[in-house]
Coordinates of C-alpha atoms and ligand atoms in Angstrom, one line a residue:
M198 CA 83.4 96.5 107.0
L199 CA 84.7 92.9 107.1
K200 CA 82.2 90.1 106.8
K201 CA 84.0 87.7 109.0
L202 CA 87.1 88.4 111.0
L203 CA 89.1 85.6 112.5
I204 CA 91.0 86.3 115.7
T205 CA 93.4 83.5 116.7
G206 CA 94.9 83.4 120.2
A207 CA 91.6 85.0 121.4
T208 CA 92.1 84.1 125.1
G209 CA 95.6 85.6 125.1
N210 CA 96.6 89.1 126.3
L211 CA 96.2 90.8 122.9
G212 CA 93.6 88.4 121.5
A213 CA 91.3 89.4 124.4
V214 CA 91.8 93.1 123.7
C215 CA 91.1 92.5 120.0
R216 CA 87.9 90.6 120.9
E217 CA 86.6 93.4 123.0
R218 CA 87.7 96.3 120.7
L219 CA 87.4 95.1 117.1
K220 CA 83.6 94.5 117.2
P221 CA 82.9 97.6 115.1
I222 CA 85.0 96.5 112.1
A223 CA 83.4 93.1 111.3
E224 CA 79.9 91.7 111.0
T225 CA 81.0 88.4 112.6
I226 CA 84.0 87.6 114.6
R227 CA 85.3 84.0 114.7
L228 CA 87.4 83.4 117.8
S229 CA 89.9 80.6 118.2
D230 CA 92.4 79.4 120.7
R231 CA 93.8 76.0 121.5
P232 CA 91.3 73.3 122.7
G233 CA 90.7 73.7 126.4
A234 CA 91.3 77.4 126.5
D235 CA 88.4 79.3 128.0
L236 CA 86.7 81.2 125.2
G237 CA 83.7 81.9 127.4
Q238 CA 80.2 82.4 125.9
A239 CA 79.7 83.5 122.3
A240 CA 78.0 86.9 121.9
P241 CA 75.5 87.1 119.0
H242 CA 78.2 88.4 116.6
E243 CA 80.7 85.8 117.6
E244 CA 81.6 82.2 116.6
L245 CA 83.9 80.1 118.8
V246 CA 86.1 77.6 117.0
P247 CA 88.8 76.1 119.2
C248 CA 91.7 74.4 117.4
D249 CA 95.4 73.7 117.8
L250 CA 97.5 75.6 115.2
G251 CA 99.5 72.4 114.7
D252 CA 96.4 70.6 113.3
K253 CA 96.4 71.4 109.5
A254 CA 92.9 70.3 108.6
A255 CA 91.4 72.1 111.6
V256 CA 93.3 75.3 110.8
E257 CA 92.3 75.2 107.1
A258 CA 88.6 74.8 108.2
L259 CA 89.1 77.7 110.7
V260 CA 90.3 80.1 108.0
E261 CA 87.7 79.2 105.4
G262 CA 85.3 82.0 104.6
C263 CA 87.1 84.7 106.6
D264 CA 88.0 88.0 104.8
G265 CA 90.1 89.2 107.7
I266 CA 92.5 87.5 110.0
V267 CA 94.2 88.9 113.1
H268 CA 96.8 86.1 113.8
M269 CA 97.6 86.6 117.5
G270 CA 97.8 82.9 118.3
G271 CA 101.1 81.2 118.9
Q272 CA 104.0 80.7 121.3
S273 CA 104.6 84.2 122.5
V274 CA 108.0 83.9 124.3
E275 CA 111.1 81.8 124.0
A276 CA 110.5 78.0 124.4
N277 CA 111.8 74.7 123.3
W278 CA 111.8 73.9 119.5
D279 CA 108.9 71.5 119.6
T280 CA 106.7 74.1 121.1
V281 CA 107.9 76.9 118.9
R282 CA 107.7 74.7 115.8
N283 CA 104.1 73.4 116.4
A284 CA 102.6 76.8 117.1
N285 CA 104.7 79.3 115.1
I286 CA 106.2 77.3 112.2
D287 CA 103.6 74.6 111.4
G288 CA 100.8 76.9 112.6
V289 CA 101.8 79.7 110.3
F290 CA 102.1 77.3 107.3
H291 CA 98.7 75.9 108.1
L292 CA 97.2 79.4 108.3
Y293 CA 98.6 80.4 104.9
E294 CA 97.5 77.2 103.3
G295 CA 94.1 77.9 104.7
A296 CA 94.2 81.4 103.2
R297 CA 95.4 80.0 99.8
K298 CA 92.6 77.4 99.7
S299 CA 89.8 79.6 101.1
S300 CA 86.8 80.6 99.0
V301 CA 87.5 84.2 100.2
K302 CA 91.0 85.8 100.0
P303 CA 91.7 87.1 103.5
R304 CA 93.8 90.1 104.5
I305 CA 96.0 89.1 107.4
I306 CA 97.7 90.8 110.3
F307 CA 100.6 88.7 111.5
A308 CA 101.8 89.3 115.0
S309 CA 105.6 89.3 114.4
S310 CA 107.8 90.5 117.2
N311 CA 110.7 92.8 118.0
H312 CA 112.6 89.6 118.7
A313 CA 112.9 89.1 114.9
I314 CA 115.4 92.0 115.2
G315 CA 116.4 91.6 118.8
Y316 CA 120.1 91.4 118.4
Y317 CA 120.4 95.0 116.9
K318 CA 122.0 97.3 119.5
Q319 CA 119.8 99.9 121.1
T320 CA 122.0 102.6 119.5
Q321 CA 120.9 101.4 116.0
R322 CA 117.9 102.8 114.1
L323 CA 115.8 100.4 112.1
D324 CA 113.2 100.6 109.4
A325 CA 111.3 98.1 107.2
N326 CA 114.4 97.3 105.2
S327 CA 116.5 96.3 108.2
T328 CA 117.4 92.6 107.8
P329 CA 116.3 90.3 110.6
R330 CA 118.6 89.6 113.6
P331 CA 116.5 87.2 115.7
D332 CA 117.4 86.7 119.3
G333 CA 116.3 83.1 119.9
L334 CA 114.1 80.3 118.5
Y335 CA 111.0 82.4 119.1
G336 CA 112.5 85.3 117.1
V337 CA 113.5 82.9 114.3
S338 CA 109.9 81.7 114.1
K339 CA 108.7 85.3 113.7
V340 CA 111.2 85.8 110.8
F341 CA 109.8 82.6 109.3
G342 CA 106.3 84.0 109.6
E343 CA 107.4 87.2 107.9
A344 CA 108.9 85.2 105.1
M345 CA 105.7 83.1 104.7
A346 CA 103.7 86.3 104.4
S347 CA 106.1 87.6 101.7
M348 CA 106.0 84.3 99.7
Y349 CA 102.2 84.0 99.8
H350 CA 101.9 87.6 98.7
D351 CA 104.3 87.2 95.8
K352 CA 102.8 83.9 94.7
Y353 CA 99.1 84.3 95.5
G354 CA 98.5 88.0 96.2
I355 CA 97.5 87.4 99.8
E356 CA 98.1 90.7 101.6
T357 CA 99.7 90.7 105.1
A358 CA 100.9 93.4 107.5
S359 CA 103.7 91.8 109.6
V360 CA 103.7 93.8 112.7
R361 CA 107.0 93.6 114.7
I362 CA 105.2 94.3 118.0
G363 CA 107.4 95.9 120.6
S364 CA 105.9 95.5 124.0
C365 CA 102.1 95.8 124.0
F366 CA 100.9 96.0 127.6
P367 CA 98.7 98.5 129.5
E368 CA 101.9 100.3 130.5
P369 CA 105.7 100.0 129.9
K370 CA 107.2 97.8 132.6
N371 CA 110.9 98.8 132.6
H372 CA 113.4 101.2 131.0
R373 CA 113.7 99.2 127.8
M374 CA 109.9 99.4 127.2
L375 CA 110.1 103.2 127.1
S376 CA 111.4 102.5 123.6
T377 CA 109.4 99.4 122.7
W378 CA 105.9 100.1 124.2
M379 CA 102.8 100.1 122.1
S380 CA 99.5 101.1 123.8
F381 CA 96.4 99.1 123.1
D382 CA 94.7 102.2 121.6
D383 CA 97.5 102.6 119.1
F384 CA 97.5 98.9 118.2
M385 CA 93.8 98.9 117.6
Q386 CA 94.1 101.9 115.4
L387 CA 96.8 100.2 113.4
I388 CA 94.6 97.1 112.9
E389 CA 91.7 99.3 111.7
R390 CA 94.0 101.1 109.2
V391 CA 95.3 97.7 107.9
F392 CA 91.8 96.6 107.1
M393 CA 90.7 100.0 105.8
V394 CA 93.5 100.9 103.4
P395 CA 92.6 100.2 99.7
R396 CA 95.9 98.4 98.9
L397 CA 98.0 96.9 101.7
G398 CA 100.7 94.9 100.0
C399 CA 103.0 93.0 102.4
P400 CA 104.6 95.6 104.7
I401 CA 106.7 95.3 107.8
V402 CA 105.4 97.6 110.5
Y403 CA 107.1 98.4 113.8
G404 CA 104.4 98.0 116.4
A405 CA 105.3 100.8 118.8
S406 CA 103.6 104.0 120.0
A407 CA 104.9 107.5 119.3
N408 CA 107.6 107.0 121.9
G409 CA 110.2 109.8 122.4
A410 CA 112.9 107.1 122.9
S411 CA 111.9 104.9 119.8
W412 CA 114.5 103.0 117.8
W413 CA 112.1 102.4 114.9
D414 CA 111.2 104.3 111.8
N415 CA 107.8 103.6 110.1
R416 CA 108.1 106.0 107.3
E417 CA 107.9 103.2 104.7
V418 CA 104.3 102.5 105.8
A419 CA 103.1 106.1 106.0
Y420 CA 100.5 105.1 103.3
L421 CA 98.7 103.2 106.0
G422 CA 97.7 106.5 107.6
W423 CA 98.5 105.1 111.1
Q424 CA 99.2 107.8 113.6
P425 CA 100.0 106.4 117.0
K426 CA 99.1 108.9 119.7
D427 CA 100.6 107.6 122.9
N428 CA 104.2 108.1 124.1
A429 CA 105.9 105.9 126.8
E430 CA 107.6 109.1 128.1
Q431 CA 104.5 109.7 130.3
F432 CA 105.6 106.7 132.3
R433 CA 109.3 107.5 132.6
A434 CA 109.2 109.2 136.1
K435 CA 107.1 106.2 137.4
I436 CA 109.6 103.7 136.1
D437 CA 112.6 105.7 137.4
A438 CA 111.0 105.7 140.8
E439 CA 110.3 102.0 140.8
M440 CA 113.6 100.7 139.5
D441 CA 117.2 101.5 138.6
P442 CA 118.0 101.5 134.9
P443 CA 120.0 98.4 133.9
P444 CA 123.8 98.6 133.9
A445 CA 125.3 99.7 130.6
D446 CA 126.7 96.3 129.9
D447 CA 123.5 94.4 130.6
V448 CA 121.6 92.8 127.7
N449 CA 118.6 95.0 128.7
A450 CA 120.6 98.1 128.0
L451 CA 122.6 96.8 125.0
Y452 CA 120.2 95.0 122.7
Q453 CA 116.7 95.8 121.4
G454 CA 115.5 92.4 122.3
G455 CA 116.6 92.9 125.9
A456 CA 116.5 89.8 128.2
F457 CA 115.7 87.5 125.3
C458 CA 119.3 88.1 124.1
G459 CA 120.7 86.7 127.4
D460 CA 118.6 83.5 127.2
G461 CA 120.0 80.2 125.9
I462 CA 118.4 77.6 123.7
H463 CA 115.6 75.8 125.7
E464 CA 116.3 72.1 125.3
D465 CA 113.1 70.8 126.7
Ligands
LIG515 P1 99.7 85.3 124.7 O1 100.7 84.2 125.1 O2 99.0 85.9 125.9 O3 98.6 84.7 123.7 C1 98.9 83.7 122.7 C2 97.7 82.8 122.6 O4 98.1 81.9 121.6 C3 97.4 82.1 123.8 O5 96.0 82.3 124.2 C4 97.7 80.7 123.5 O6 96.7 79.7 124.1 C5 97.5 80.6 122.0 N1 98.3 79.5 121.5 C6 99.6 79.2 121.8 N2 99.9 78.1 121.1 C7 98.9 77.7 120.4 C8 98.6 76.5 119.6 N3 99.5 75.6 119.4 N4 97.4 76.5 119.0 C9 96.4 77.4 119.3 N5 96.6 78.5 120.0 C10 97.8 78.6 120.6 O7 100.5 86.3 123.9 P2 100.1 87.8 123.6 O8 100.9 88.7 124.4 O9 98.6 88.0 123.5 O10 100.7 88.0 122.1 C11 99.9 87.7 120.9 C12 100.8 87.6 119.7 O11 101.6 88.8 119.6 C13 101.8 86.4 119.9 O12 102.0 85.8 118.6 C14 103.1 87.1 120.3 O13 104.2 86.4 119.8 C15 103.0 88.4 119.6 N6 103.7 89.5 120.3 C16 103.2 90.0 121.5 C17 103.9 91.0 122.1 C18 103.3 91.7 123.3 O14 103.9 92.6 123.8 N7 102.2 91.2 123.9 C19 105.2 91.5 121.6 C20 105.6 90.9 120.3 C21 104.9 89.9 119.7
LIG516 C1 107.4 89.6 122.8 O1 107.5 89.1 121.6 C2 106.5 88.9 123.8 O2 105.4 88.2 123.1 C3 106.0 89.8 124.9 O3 105.5 89.0 125.9 C4 107.1 90.7 125.4 O4 108.2 89.9 125.9 C5 107.7 91.5 124.2 O5 108.1 90.7 123.2 C6 108.9 92.3 124.6 O6 109.9 92.2 124.0 O7 108.7 93.2 125.5

């Protein structure tokens, strides 16, 4: 059991799920989000520590003493460079500097994204050795995060699972997500396995359920013992009834990153 688990981005979609579901794996959970975000009341096992990821001193203090970190905080879709840089470039540097300086060496889950590999065609099959093909500034920031995880592992032995999350929502919302969807149950099981396995290293994991239409191969991380149980196929008939599939020449049908590949650079 972890002594103190830090969850960043705790008021976000996935941070809130982690807050609710990860209680059994840690004695204390330290919850953080940006100042002003509504973290609510602290339960007896919780600590609330708001801070902006762009504030180096505050992030280093946030990380101190935590033996586990689920790093969900950050800019979670495409945005202008200042926004992406502050949360996902500076923020990740601050988090790893906090980890390096901490009195306790933490194990980290980094919420990477399928947008780190978004420009691969949907006809291609990827595994942990597939080189990045980011589909925007946001995707580039996730590649940066994976590189930071790798460097801090090689130099300082800090272990991180970089999870290239597909689409983690209650249900898949469109035809593309029949391939990219990850259920909350499967994600929580993955997080538990990452903290349970004796040696983690610094793997890349594709964050998707056992989808019949998957593009991703997680054989390289079989040692985690993660066995996703859900399959987006259970929603195919519902999605077919709700919408037409995208035309074959649409980015949503061509590229793994879908609509993000059709988005330009956000200038402000
Ligand atoms: P979200 O946008 O709901 O939550 C992100 C949280 O980070 C928010 O609560 C926000 O206030 C916080 N945050 C943003 N900038 C910050 C800053 N400068 N300082 C402190 N906190 C800041 O996103 P969601 O869906 O919960 O995703 C969590 C993580 O997983 C994100 O890093 C996202 O990029 C990644 N991800 C999520 C996917 C999904 O399907 N939900 C897919 C791929 C990656
Ligand atoms: C992401 O990286 C986003 O954080 C999430 O909101 C979804 O857009 C997801 O990718 C996706 O590609 O479906």
